Amino acid sequence: MNRFLITILITFAIANLSIAQHDHIHGKVINDNTKLPAEGITVTLLPINKTTTTNENGRFTFNENKVNIQSIVFSGFGYEKMIISIDDFNLGATIVLKTKSVTTLDEVIVNSGATVKQQNQISKLDIKMRGVNNSQEVLRIVPGLFIGQHQGGGKAEQIFIRGFDCDHGTDISLNVDGMPINMVSHAHGQGYADAHFIIPETIESVDFKKGTYNAEKGNFDTAGYVDFKTANAIDKNIVKLEGGMFNSGRIVGVINLLNDKQKAKQQSWYLATEYNYSDGYFDNPQHFNRFNFFTKYHGKVSENSFLQLSASTLYSKWNASGQIPDRAVDQGLIGFYGALDPTEGGVTSRSNFNAQLLTTLKNHDFIKNQFYYTNYSFDLHTNFTFYLDDPINGDQIRQKENRNLIGYHGSYNHTSYLGTTKITTDAGINFRLDKTNNSELSHTVDRFTLINPIKLGDISELNAATYISETFKFNEKWTLNTGLRFDQFYDQYNNKLASDPILNGVGLYKANANIWSPKLSVYYHASKNIQFYIASGRGFHSNDTRVVVATDGKQILPPAYGVDLGTIFKPTENLLLHFATWYMGLKQEFVYAGDGGTVDITGATRRIGLDGSIRYEPIKSLYVDIDVNYAHGRYVNEPKGQDYIPLAPVWSATGGIMYKNKNGLNGGLRYRYLSDRPAIEDYSLTAQGYFVTDAVLNYSKPRYEIGLKVNNIFNTKWKETQFATETRLQNEANSVTEVCFTPGTKLMALVGLTYFFR
């Protein structure tokens, strides 16, 4: 712990080594509608063509004074460009940028100085052009990320990205407004990330990066991270009603709570609520219910400080058809959409409180302090093996937990200059404490009748970390980012079950470990339209506390090593390209199997791949997007032919076309393709690929919108999730290992009406 504290002191000492000048060109940019700071605005000095971008408090700085500068250009995606003569610009001025109702691809600037977040141009484009139509689209906004749902929408999706079957979040870090979504040492699986408490209509932007290259990101940031940011303010109130097939309905409301006078004082407060119901397309109606509530305040509390407060709650309950074996369908025991154990299902809830204070210092540095708290419950009933272990009662299991999660994130951002080199320092500390009460795995029948307890205990997991990231912008062509992160973990498990399968008796078990994660990235801006980069870094995902204490702390933090080589290229005003080749190696894939209360031990893995993204606007009213991804993954120490990584995606592609007419008519088609992939290490079983197409059609006016959404318009019969599982059906003499699956949606149509008002 002493070493950890020393690291913190060194971090902040380095961050304060230099002091920014006060006579250089600097200022602040705000949004004309919300009157709040505008992040990511490109600021260019003419005629020297030197650029930077505004930070999250809307501020920008240059090392230049007014000499030899003629004008300053402000531009940003979704904003009207503004050019100000240097004679009309006052140092420290606040610039008000007007928003645009119509956005086009020519507004995207490749060489904007936003090197560390170079992929975010694509996500901003997609949100503006495509929109986010449902909770599943929230995750699909990330190019190359696939999801699979095997509980009909009730629990977290299975996530696939860059050759990883991330299960429900083991190898991808998900966050919203700086608050973690992933749950460590979860009853169902490590890293479980249920993002259904996010109301899609509140999402303003998505920040993502594939790989292990960001010093601010720690646990689960192996394949990458996704940060959702909810809007600090809304332009107009929204009431939306949707209804359609399979008794499906949704109602959404997003309402401003403050008037224009308060908005002019840089104050915003709104609330949003959502209710979903659906029986689903399964033969066994799922009676899916989900209720969401969210409220957020963002306002100026002093001359140099902004306060952000948000609170949310989720409650969801459902029945499920579960995973079914191929032979049950082939033999006609059930249909493709049938169920073998109709008592599967679950209930979950999550309530969050999130507070952030952003303070700007006199030298333009800023400090962020964030506190968050989550109260969470989970109760899931599933049956994967049917009558394999218990031929009388069946093999249904119950996974249950109650959790309290508290955390703090503090960061300091400092800009200084060494000659003509701009140095941006971002340093921070993180604390996160998860405590669960009676985390349970039990063998049950009819959900609540206990047959046999398997795991029962209390978990305490503390993660303390510090990091520093230094970005050196040497000139308009070369930028270097280097970072270092240190994480310390303290794990405790109070075992309450003498018959625990992996522990030796009741009592308190402890373990601790730490890891250093260095990062290094280089960016070369060949011209204003093309950027090359190479990024490298070490990351990790923690293992479940119950695994850690059972193995005396061994493999608590298996490291991952990654390298990306890529380019972002804009050859014409209406075409944007992103290509990358990458490598990822994991020392050990060693996780707790929540469905059996045991430890799955697999060896080192190696993955290489290619990512490609195209965004094209052949005409102003037409937007085309294409993402193609390839990954080759293998176990390192297994013989050839026995080294396939089960369920690891190989080829995947998504894309679509969106049309927007000035008269309000707009719509589009979207597809997603996932190729066949191995379901088992020797590829003797195959997880079948699929190609599914969705459509949306809207008629939009300033006061209302009428829409039609159709999922799977060609009514393709497809398998959304698949697993190689040993099962035995009722009255079968022998077990069979084969593919078990959850079917994907049939053709499903929803009609919606949205009303906008102020």
CSV table of N, CA, C and O in Angstrom, one decimal, residues 100 102-107 129 573-574 616-623 658-662:
chain,number,residue,atom,x,y,z
A,100,LYS,N,-26.9,22.8,-35.7
A,100,LYS,CA,-27.5,22.6,-37.0
A,100,LYS,C,-28.5,21.5,-36.9
A,100,LYS,O,-28.2,20.5,-36.3
A,102,VAL,N,-29.5,19.8,-39.6
A,102,VAL,CA,-29.0,18.9,-40.6
A,102,VAL,C,-27.5,18.8,-40.6
A,102,VAL,O,-26.8,19.8,-40.6
A,103,THR,N,-27.0,17.5,-40.4
A,103,THR,CA,-25.6,17.3,-40.4
A,103,THR,C,-25.1,16.5,-41.6
A,103,THR,O,-25.8,15.7,-42.1
A,104,THR,N,-23.9,16.7,-42.0
A,104,THR,CA,-23.4,16.0,-43.2
A,104,THR,C,-21.9,15.6,-42.9
A,104,THR,O,-21.2,16.1,-42.0
A,105,LEU,N,-21.5,14.6,-43.7
A,105,LEU,CA,-20.2,14.0,-43.5
A,105,LEU,C,-19.0,15.0,-43.8
A,105,LEU,O,-17.9,14.9,-43.2
A,106,ASP,N,-19.2,16.1,-44.5
A,106,ASP,CA,-18.2,17.0,-44.8
A,106,ASP,C,-17.8,17.8,-43.6
A,106,ASP,O,-16.8,18.5,-43.6
A,107,GLU,N,-18.6,17.7,-42.5
A,107,GLU,CA,-18.2,18.4,-41.3
A,107,GLU,C,-17.1,17.7,-40.4
A,107,GLU,O,-16.6,18.3,-39.5
A,129,MET,N,-26.6,10.2,-37.7
A,129,MET,CA,-27.1,9.8,-39.0
A,129,MET,C,-28.1,8.6,-38.8
A,129,MET,O,-29.2,8.6,-39.4
A,573,GLU,N,-14.6,14.9,-49.5
A,573,GLU,CA,-15.5,15.5,-48.4
A,573,GLU,C,-16.6,14.6,-48.0
A,573,GLU,O,-17.1,14.7,-46.9
A,574,ASN,N,-17.0,13.6,-48.8
A,574,ASN,CA,-18.1,12.8,-48.5
A,574,ASN,C,-17.8,11.3,-48.3
A,574,ASN,O,-18.6,10.4,-48.4
A,616,TYR,N,-19.9,6.9,-46.1
A,616,TYR,CA,-20.0,7.5,-47.4
A,616,TYR,C,-21.4,8.2,-47.6
A,616,TYR,O,-22.4,7.7,-47.2
A,617,GLU,N,-21.3,9.4,-48.2
A,617,GLU,CA,-22.5,10.2,-48.5
A,617,GLU,C,-22.5,10.5,-50.0
A,617,GLU,O,-22.0,11.6,-50.4
A,618,PRO,N,-23.0,9.6,-50.8
A,618,PRO,CA,-23.0,9.9,-52.3
A,618,PRO,C,-23.8,11.1,-52.6
A,618,PRO,O,-23.4,11.8,-53.6
A,619,ILE,N,-24.9,11.4,-51.9
A,619,ILE,CA,-25.6,12.7,-52.0
A,619,ILE,C,-26.0,13.1,-50.6
A,619,ILE,O,-25.9,12.3,-49.7
A,620,LYS,N,-26.4,14.4,-50.5
A,620,LYS,CA,-26.6,14.9,-49.1
A,620,LYS,C,-27.6,14.2,-48.3
A,620,LYS,O,-27.6,14.2,-47.1
A,621,SER,N,-28.6,13.6,-49.0
A,621,SER,CA,-29.7,12.9,-48.3
A,621,SER,C,-29.5,11.4,-48.0
A,621,SER,O,-30.3,10.8,-47.5
A,622,LEU,N,-28.3,10.9,-48.4
A,622,LEU,CA,-28.1,9.5,-48.4
A,622,LEU,C,-26.8,9.2,-47.6
A,622,LEU,O,-25.7,9.8,-47.9
A,623,TYR,N,-26.9,8.3,-46.6
A,623,TYR,CA,-25.7,8.0,-45.7
A,623,TYR,C,-25.5,6.5,-45.7
A,623,TYR,O,-26.5,5.7,-45.5
A,658,MET,N,-29.1,4.9,-45.0
A,658,MET,CA,-30.1,5.8,-44.4
A,658,MET,C,-30.4,6.9,-45.3
A,658,MET,O,-29.5,7.6,-45.9
A,659,TYR,N,-31.7,7.1,-45.6
A,659,TYR,CA,-32.1,8.2,-46.5
A,659,TYR,C,-32.9,9.2,-45.7
A,659,TYR,O,-33.8,8.9,-44.9
A,660,LYS,N,-32.6,10.5,-45.9
A,660,LYS,CA,-33.3,11.6,-45.2
A,660,LYS,C,-33.7,12.6,-46.3
A,660,LYS,O,-32.9,13.2,-46.9
A,661,ASN,N,-35.0,12.9,-46.4
A,661,ASN,CA,-35.6,13.8,-47.3
A,661,ASN,C,-36.0,15.1,-46.6
A,661,ASN,O,-36.4,15.1,-45.4
A,662,LYS,N,-35.8,16.2,-47.3
A,662,LYS,CA,-36.2,17.5,-46.6
A,662,LYS,C,-37.6,17.6,-46.2
A,662,LYS,O,-38.0,18.4,-45.3
